[in-house]
Amino acid sequence: MKLYPQGTNSNPTELGPESSGGRMKGVCVVKPVVFGNVARYFGKKREEDGHTHQWTVYVKPYNNEDMSVYIKKVTFKLHESYANQNRVVLKPPYEVTETGWGEFEIVIKIYFHDSNERPVTLYHILKLFQSGPEDVLSKNALVSEFYEEIVFQDPTAFMHHLLTTTHPITSGVWKHETDCKMFVIMLNSRC
């Protein structure tokens, strides 16, 4: 599945968030992302609150690039039982860490620096317990991670500039659990 943010047309003459430079017809930019969660079991239920796991939900780039160049903020809507269920993250890493005992859906919204581009919404089921081959156990933690592509069709000139001028985050190896899962699934399908 590919995600398409949509925006309104405008014809300003300068590049900037308020004056986006108009839409670039026929231009398409794809930004791959990875979203999901990592969960670690405490070993037993905590007496004070009954929580059994610490977990982190996140959105990160699939490629080694600084997403903050084009992402303004990411919001995470947690279960209503959490105090302050709407979390706003303004800079990388785009993640929220909490503790809990149950699985639930988290709504993730990605907002862009160019307000002419509408936010993209992702839905993720927080996984605490392994339920199938799509869940990977990594370093005593359960990882539930997915690959997605945000497609910018006819972006504004300003957004196009932001999308095409990203810089690497690190010079090291850039790896995701999704890469491991694809390998595990390929191995299982050969059996």
PDB file of C-alpha atoms in Angstrom:
ATOM      1  CA  MET A   1       0.000   0.000   0.000  1.00  0.00           C
ATOM      2  CA  LYS A   2       1.221   3.485  -0.800  1.00  0.00           C
ATOM      3  CA  LEU A   3       0.129   6.585   1.097  1.00  0.00           C
ATOM      4  CA  TYR A   4      -0.677   9.773  -0.815  1.00  0.00           C
ATOM      5  CA  PRO A   5      -0.826  13.076   1.037  1.00  0.00           C
ATOM      6  CA  GLN A   6      -3.083  15.522  -0.770  1.00  0.00           C
ATOM      7  CA  GLY A   7      -2.980  19.277  -0.668  1.00  0.00           C
ATOM      8  CA  THR A   8      -4.419  22.383  -2.176  1.00  0.00           C
ATOM      9  CA  ASN A   9      -3.114  24.176  -5.245  1.00  0.00           C
ATOM     10  CA  SER A  10      -1.395  27.525  -4.912  1.00  0.00           C
ATOM     11  CA  ASN A  11       0.697  29.792  -7.134  1.00  0.00           C
ATOM     12  CA  PRO A  12       3.074  31.813  -4.950  1.00  0.00           C
ATOM     13  CA  THR A  13       6.318  33.078  -6.427  1.00  0.00           C
ATOM     14  CA  GLU A  14       8.784  32.306  -3.613  1.00  0.00           C
ATOM     15  CA  LEU A  15       9.668  29.060  -1.873  1.00  0.00           C
ATOM     16  CA  GLY A  16       8.738  28.772   1.786  1.00  0.00           C
ATOM     17  CA  PRO A  17       6.047  27.251   4.001  1.00  0.00           C
ATOM     18  CA  GLU A  18       3.663  30.161   3.400  1.00  0.00           C
ATOM     19  CA  SER A  19       4.463  30.421  -0.302  1.00  0.00           C
ATOM     20  CA  SER A  20       4.984  26.925  -1.626  1.00  0.00           C
ATOM     21  CA  GLY A  21       5.933  27.733  -5.223  1.00  0.00           C
ATOM     22  CA  GLY A  22       2.909  26.036  -6.799  1.00  0.00           C
ATOM     23  CA  ARG A  23       2.454  22.358  -7.614  1.00  0.00           C
ATOM     24  CA  MET A  24       4.995  20.548  -9.778  1.00  0.00           C
ATOM     25  CA  LYS A  25       2.767  18.658 -12.211  1.00  0.00           C
ATOM     26  CA  GLY A  26       3.988  15.222 -13.257  1.00  0.00           C
ATOM     27  CA  VAL A  27       6.545  14.988 -10.429  1.00  0.00           C
ATOM     28  CA  CYS A  28       6.433  12.073  -7.993  1.00  0.00           C
ATOM     29  CA  VAL A  29       8.694  11.615  -4.953  1.00  0.00           C
ATOM     30  CA  VAL A  30       8.531   8.449  -2.835  1.00  0.00           C
ATOM     31  CA  LYS A  31       9.747   8.395   0.767  1.00  0.00           C
ATOM     32  CA  PRO A  32       9.919   4.907   2.313  1.00  0.00           C
ATOM     33  CA  VAL A  33       9.320   4.720   6.064  1.00  0.00           C
ATOM     34  CA  VAL A  34       9.272   2.035   8.721  1.00  0.00           C
ATOM     35  CA  PHE A  35       6.794   2.085  11.605  1.00  0.00           C
ATOM     36  CA  GLY A  36       6.061  -0.312  14.407  1.00  0.00           C
ATOM     37  CA  ASN A  37       6.939  -1.147  17.973  1.00  0.00           C
ATOM     38  CA  VAL A  38       9.450  -2.927  20.177  1.00  0.00           C
ATOM     39  CA  ALA A  39       8.200  -4.575  23.399  1.00  0.00           C
ATOM     40  CA  ARG A  40      10.186  -6.027  26.291  1.00  0.00           C
ATOM     41  CA  TYR A  41       8.626  -8.299  28.928  1.00  0.00           C
ATOM     42  CA  PHE A  42       9.455  -7.370  32.541  1.00  0.00           C
ATOM     43  CA  GLY A  43       9.563 -11.044  33.538  1.00  0.00           C
ATOM     44  CA  LYS A  44       6.544 -10.658  35.802  1.00  0.00           C
ATOM     45  CA  LYS A  45       3.588  -8.360  36.407  1.00  0.00           C
ATOM     46  CA  ARG A  46       4.495  -5.166  38.284  1.00  0.00           C
ATOM     47  CA  GLU A  47       2.659  -4.956  41.593  1.00  0.00           C
ATOM     48  CA  GLU A  48       2.087  -1.184  41.540  1.00  0.00           C
ATOM     49  CA  ASP A  49       0.182  -1.023  38.225  1.00  0.00           C
ATOM     50  CA  GLY A  50      -0.128  -4.531  36.784  1.00  0.00           C
ATOM     51  CA  HIS A  51       2.011  -3.658  33.757  1.00  0.00           C
ATOM     52  CA  THR A  52       3.965  -6.485  32.137  1.00  0.00           C
ATOM     53  CA  HIS A  53       5.891  -4.784  29.297  1.00  0.00           C
ATOM     54  CA  GLN A  54       7.835  -1.697  28.320  1.00  0.00           C
ATOM     55  CA  TRP A  55       7.203  -0.729  24.708  1.00  0.00           C
ATOM     56  CA  THR A  56       8.263   1.876  22.173  1.00  0.00           C
ATOM     57  CA  VAL A  57       6.197   2.806  19.119  1.00  0.00           C
ATOM     58  CA  TYR A  58       7.998   4.648  16.317  1.00  0.00           C
ATOM     59  CA  VAL A  59       8.212   5.996  12.782  1.00  0.00           C
ATOM     60  CA  LYS A  60      11.646   6.124  11.175  1.00  0.00           C
ATOM     61  CA  PRO A  61      13.134   6.426   7.704  1.00  0.00           C
ATOM     62  CA  TYR A  62      13.709   3.243   5.734  1.00  0.00           C
ATOM     63  CA  ASN A  63      16.732   4.853   4.102  1.00  0.00           C
ATOM     64  CA  ASN A  64      19.535   6.551   5.987  1.00  0.00           C
ATOM     65  CA  GLU A  65      18.130  10.096   5.854  1.00  0.00           C
ATOM     66  CA  ASP A  66      17.080  12.873   8.195  1.00  0.00           C
ATOM     67  CA  MET A  67      13.269  12.983   7.983  1.00  0.00           C
ATOM     68  CA  SER A  68      13.084  16.182  10.043  1.00  0.00           C
ATOM     69  CA  VAL A  69      13.944  18.095   6.860  1.00  0.00           C
ATOM     70  CA  TYR A  70      10.389  17.495   5.584  1.00  0.00           C
ATOM     71  CA  ILE A  71       8.480  16.247   8.681  1.00  0.00           C
ATOM     72  CA  LYS A  72       7.183  18.934  11.057  1.00  0.00           C
ATOM     73  CA  LYS A  73       5.800  16.586  13.724  1.00  0.00           C
ATOM     74  CA  VAL A  74       4.432  13.111  14.357  1.00  0.00           C
ATOM     75  CA  THR A  75       1.480  12.474  16.663  1.00  0.00           C
ATOM     76  CA  PHE A  76       0.722   9.160  18.359  1.00  0.00           C
ATOM     77  CA  LYS A  77      -2.800   8.540  19.680  1.00  0.00           C
ATOM     78  CA  LEU A  78      -2.609   5.913  22.425  1.00  0.00           C
ATOM     79  CA  HIS A  79      -5.350   3.984  24.213  1.00  0.00           C
ATOM     80  CA  GLU A  80      -7.694   6.194  26.250  1.00  0.00           C
ATOM     81  CA  SER A  81      -6.486   4.593  29.490  1.00  0.00           C
ATOM     82  CA  TYR A  82      -3.159   6.460  29.164  1.00  0.00           C
ATOM     83  CA  ALA A  83      -2.840   9.911  30.706  1.00  0.00           C
ATOM     84  CA  ASN A  84      -2.253  12.331  27.856  1.00  0.00           C
ATOM     85  CA  GLN A  85      -3.243   9.814  25.188  1.00  0.00           C
ATOM     86  CA  ASN A  86      -2.268  12.227  22.364  1.00  0.00           C
ATOM     87  CA  ARG A  87       1.524  12.472  22.191  1.00  0.00           C
ATOM     88  CA  VAL A  88       3.281  14.979  19.919  1.00  0.00           C
ATOM     89  CA  VAL A  89       6.901  14.456  18.841  1.00  0.00           C
ATOM     90  CA  LEU A  90       8.530  17.451  17.148  1.00  0.00           C
ATOM     91  CA  LYS A  91      11.961  16.016  16.299  1.00  0.00           C
ATOM     92  CA  PRO A  92      13.646  12.648  15.736  1.00  0.00           C
ATOM     93  CA  PRO A  93      13.535  10.074  17.021  1.00  0.00           C
ATOM     94  CA  TYR A  94       9.797  10.004  16.299  1.00  0.00           C
ATOM     95  CA  GLU A  95       8.848   7.593  19.073  1.00  0.00           C
ATOM     96  CA  VAL A  96       6.924   7.178  22.324  1.00  0.00           C
ATOM     97  CA  THR A  97       7.946   4.815  25.135  1.00  0.00           C
ATOM     98  CA  GLU A  98       5.458   3.599  27.750  1.00  0.00           C
ATOM     99  CA  THR A  99       4.609   0.577  29.865  1.00  0.00           C
ATOM    100  CA  GLY A 100       1.452  -1.497  29.800  1.00  0.00           C
ATOM    101  CA  TRP A 101      -0.142  -4.924  29.772  1.00  0.00           C
ATOM    102  CA  GLY A 102      -2.419  -5.001  26.700  1.00  0.00           C
ATOM    103  CA  GLU A 103      -2.352  -4.635  22.930  1.00  0.00           C
ATOM    104  CA  PHE A 104      -4.310  -1.868  21.166  1.00  0.00           C
ATOM    105  CA  GLU A 105      -4.401   0.229  18.002  1.00  0.00           C
ATOM    106  CA  ILE A 106      -2.197   3.327  17.829  1.00  0.00           C
ATOM    107  CA  VAL A 107      -3.043   6.062  15.321  1.00  0.00           C
ATOM    108  CA  ILE A 108       0.102   7.718  13.954  1.00  0.00           C
ATOM    109  CA  LYS A 109      -0.159  11.002  12.041  1.00  0.00           C
ATOM    110  CA  ILE A 110       2.748  12.520  10.116  1.00  0.00           C
ATOM    111  CA  TYR A 111       2.624  16.290   9.485  1.00  0.00           C
ATOM    112  CA  PHE A 112       4.851  18.039   6.953  1.00  0.00           C
ATOM    113  CA  HIS A 113       6.658  21.398   6.997  1.00  0.00           C
ATOM    114  CA  ASP A 114       4.678  22.428   3.923  1.00  0.00           C
ATOM    115  CA  SER A 115       1.150  22.975   5.238  1.00  0.00           C
ATOM    116  CA  ASN A 116      -0.166  22.502   1.678  1.00  0.00           C
ATOM    117  CA  GLU A 117       0.518  18.769   2.116  1.00  0.00           C
ATOM    118  CA  ARG A 118      -2.098  17.039   4.239  1.00  0.00           C
ATOM    119  CA  PRO A 119      -0.970  14.764   7.066  1.00  0.00           C
ATOM    120  CA  VAL A 120      -0.547  11.038   6.445  1.00  0.00           C
ATOM    121  CA  THR A 121      -2.223   8.618   8.870  1.00  0.00           C
ATOM    122  CA  LEU A 122      -0.848   5.183   9.776  1.00  0.00           C
ATOM    123  CA  TYR A 123      -2.557   2.581  11.972  1.00  0.00           C
ATOM    124  CA  HIS A 124      -0.482   0.203  14.064  1.00  0.00           C
ATOM    125  CA  ILE A 125      -1.569  -2.558  16.440  1.00  0.00           C
ATOM    126  CA  LEU A 126       0.778  -2.443  19.424  1.00  0.00           C
ATOM    127  CA  LYS A 127       2.176  -5.968  19.776  1.00  0.00           C
ATOM    128  CA  LEU A 128       3.366  -7.256  23.127  1.00  0.00           C
ATOM    129  CA  PHE A 129       3.042 -11.002  22.498  1.00  0.00           C
ATOM    130  CA  GLN A 130       4.348 -13.093  19.604  1.00  0.00           C
ATOM    131  CA  SER A 131       1.440 -14.361  17.523  1.00  0.00           C
ATOM    132  CA  GLY A 132       2.970 -15.364  14.196  1.00  0.00           C
ATOM    133  CA  PRO A 133       5.995 -15.353  11.893  1.00  0.00           C
ATOM    134  CA  GLU A 134       5.531 -11.637  11.142  1.00  0.00           C
ATOM    135  CA  ASP A 135       6.598 -10.847  14.721  1.00  0.00           C
ATOM    136  CA  VAL A 136      10.370 -11.026  15.214  1.00  0.00           C
ATOM    137  CA  LEU A 137      12.117 -11.752  18.499  1.00  0.00           C
ATOM    138  CA  SER A 138      15.264  -9.634  18.599  1.00  0.00           C
ATOM    139  CA  LYS A 139      17.592  -9.298  21.620  1.00  0.00           C
ATOM    140  CA  ASN A 140      14.929 -10.449  24.127  1.00  0.00           C
ATOM    141  CA  ALA A 141      12.376  -8.076  22.626  1.00  0.00           C
ATOM    142  CA  LEU A 142       9.407  -8.544  20.341  1.00  0.00           C
ATOM    143  CA  VAL A 143       9.518  -6.361  17.210  1.00  0.00           C
ATOM    144  CA  SER A 144       6.457  -5.664  15.066  1.00  0.00           C
ATOM    145  CA  GLU A 145       7.632  -3.478  12.198  1.00  0.00           C
ATOM    146  CA  PHE A 146       6.232  -2.560   8.785  1.00  0.00           C
ATOM    147  CA  TYR A 147       7.473  -0.903   5.601  1.00  0.00           C
ATOM    148  CA  GLU A 148       5.378   1.805   3.950  1.00  0.00           C
ATOM    149  CA  GLU A 149       5.869   4.365   1.193  1.00  0.00           C
ATOM    150  CA  ILE A 150       4.653   7.948   1.353  1.00  0.00           C
ATOM    151  CA  VAL A 151       4.077   9.094  -2.224  1.00  0.00           C
ATOM    152  CA  PHE A 152       4.136  12.813  -2.972  1.00  0.00           C
ATOM    153  CA  GLN A 153       2.344  13.204  -6.305  1.00  0.00           C
ATOM    154  CA  ASP A 154       2.622  16.737  -7.750  1.00  0.00           C
ATOM    155  CA  PRO A 155       4.305  18.200  -4.637  1.00  0.00           C
ATOM    156  CA  THR A 156       4.688  21.933  -4.223  1.00  0.00           C
ATOM    157  CA  ALA A 157       8.049  23.373  -5.276  1.00  0.00           C
ATOM    158  CA  PHE A 158       8.860  23.987  -1.600  1.00  0.00           C
ATOM    159  CA  MET A 159       7.991  20.404  -0.583  1.00  0.00           C
ATOM    160  CA  HIS A 160       9.921  18.999  -3.553  1.00  0.00           C
ATOM    161  CA  HIS A 161      12.960  20.978  -2.405  1.00  0.00           C
ATOM    162  CA  LEU A 162      12.628  19.582   1.143  1.00  0.00           C
ATOM    163  CA  LEU A 163      12.138  16.005  -0.085  1.00  0.00           C
ATOM    164  CA  THR A 164      15.175  16.091  -2.369  1.00  0.00           C
ATOM    165  CA  THR A 165      17.659  17.781  -0.019  1.00  0.00           C
ATOM    166  CA  THR A 166      17.743  15.288   2.860  1.00  0.00           C
ATOM    167  CA  HIS A 167      21.036  14.285   4.482  1.00  0.00           C
ATOM    168  CA  PRO A 168      22.218  10.975   5.996  1.00  0.00           C
ATOM    169  CA  ILE A 169      21.652  10.453   9.707  1.00  0.00           C
ATOM    170  CA  THR A 170      24.723   8.283  10.189  1.00  0.00           C
ATOM    171  CA  SER A 171      27.608   6.911   8.191  1.00  0.00           C
ATOM    172  CA  GLY A 172      27.097   3.456   9.722  1.00  0.00           C
ATOM    173  CA  VAL A 173      24.994   0.497   8.635  1.00  0.00           C
ATOM    174  CA  TRP A 174      21.264   1.297   8.407  1.00  0.00           C
ATOM    175  CA  LYS A 175      19.177  -1.810   9.151  1.00  0.00           C
ATOM    176  CA  HIS A 176      15.585  -2.568  10.129  1.00  0.00           C
ATOM    177  CA  GLU A 177      13.766  -5.550  11.548  1.00  0.00           C
ATOM    178  CA  THR A 178      11.589  -5.497   8.407  1.00  0.00           C
ATOM    179  CA  ASP A 179      14.688  -6.612   6.501  1.00  0.00           C
ATOM    180  CA  CYS A 180      15.066  -9.559   8.905  1.00  0.00           C
ATOM    181  CA  LYS A 181      11.353 -10.430   8.683  1.00  0.00           C
ATOM    182  CA  MET A 182      11.418 -10.539   4.895  1.00  0.00           C
ATOM    183  CA  PHE A 183      14.376 -12.906   5.098  1.00  0.00           C
ATOM    184  CA  VAL A 184      12.617 -15.122   7.669  1.00  0.00           C
ATOM    185  CA  ILE A 185       9.425 -15.204   5.576  1.00  0.00           C
ATOM    186  CA  MET A 186      11.420 -16.104   2.443  1.00  0.00           C
ATOM    187  CA  LEU A 187      13.147 -18.942   4.315  1.00  0.00           C
ATOM    188  CA  ASN A 188       9.827 -20.235   5.682  1.00  0.00           C
ATOM    189  CA  SER A 189       8.220 -20.158   2.230  1.00  0.00           C
ATOM    190  CA  ARG A 190      10.975 -22.398   0.849  1.00  0.00           C
ATOM    191  CA  CYS A 191      10.191 -25.199   3.338  1.00  0.00           C
TER     192      CYS A 191
END
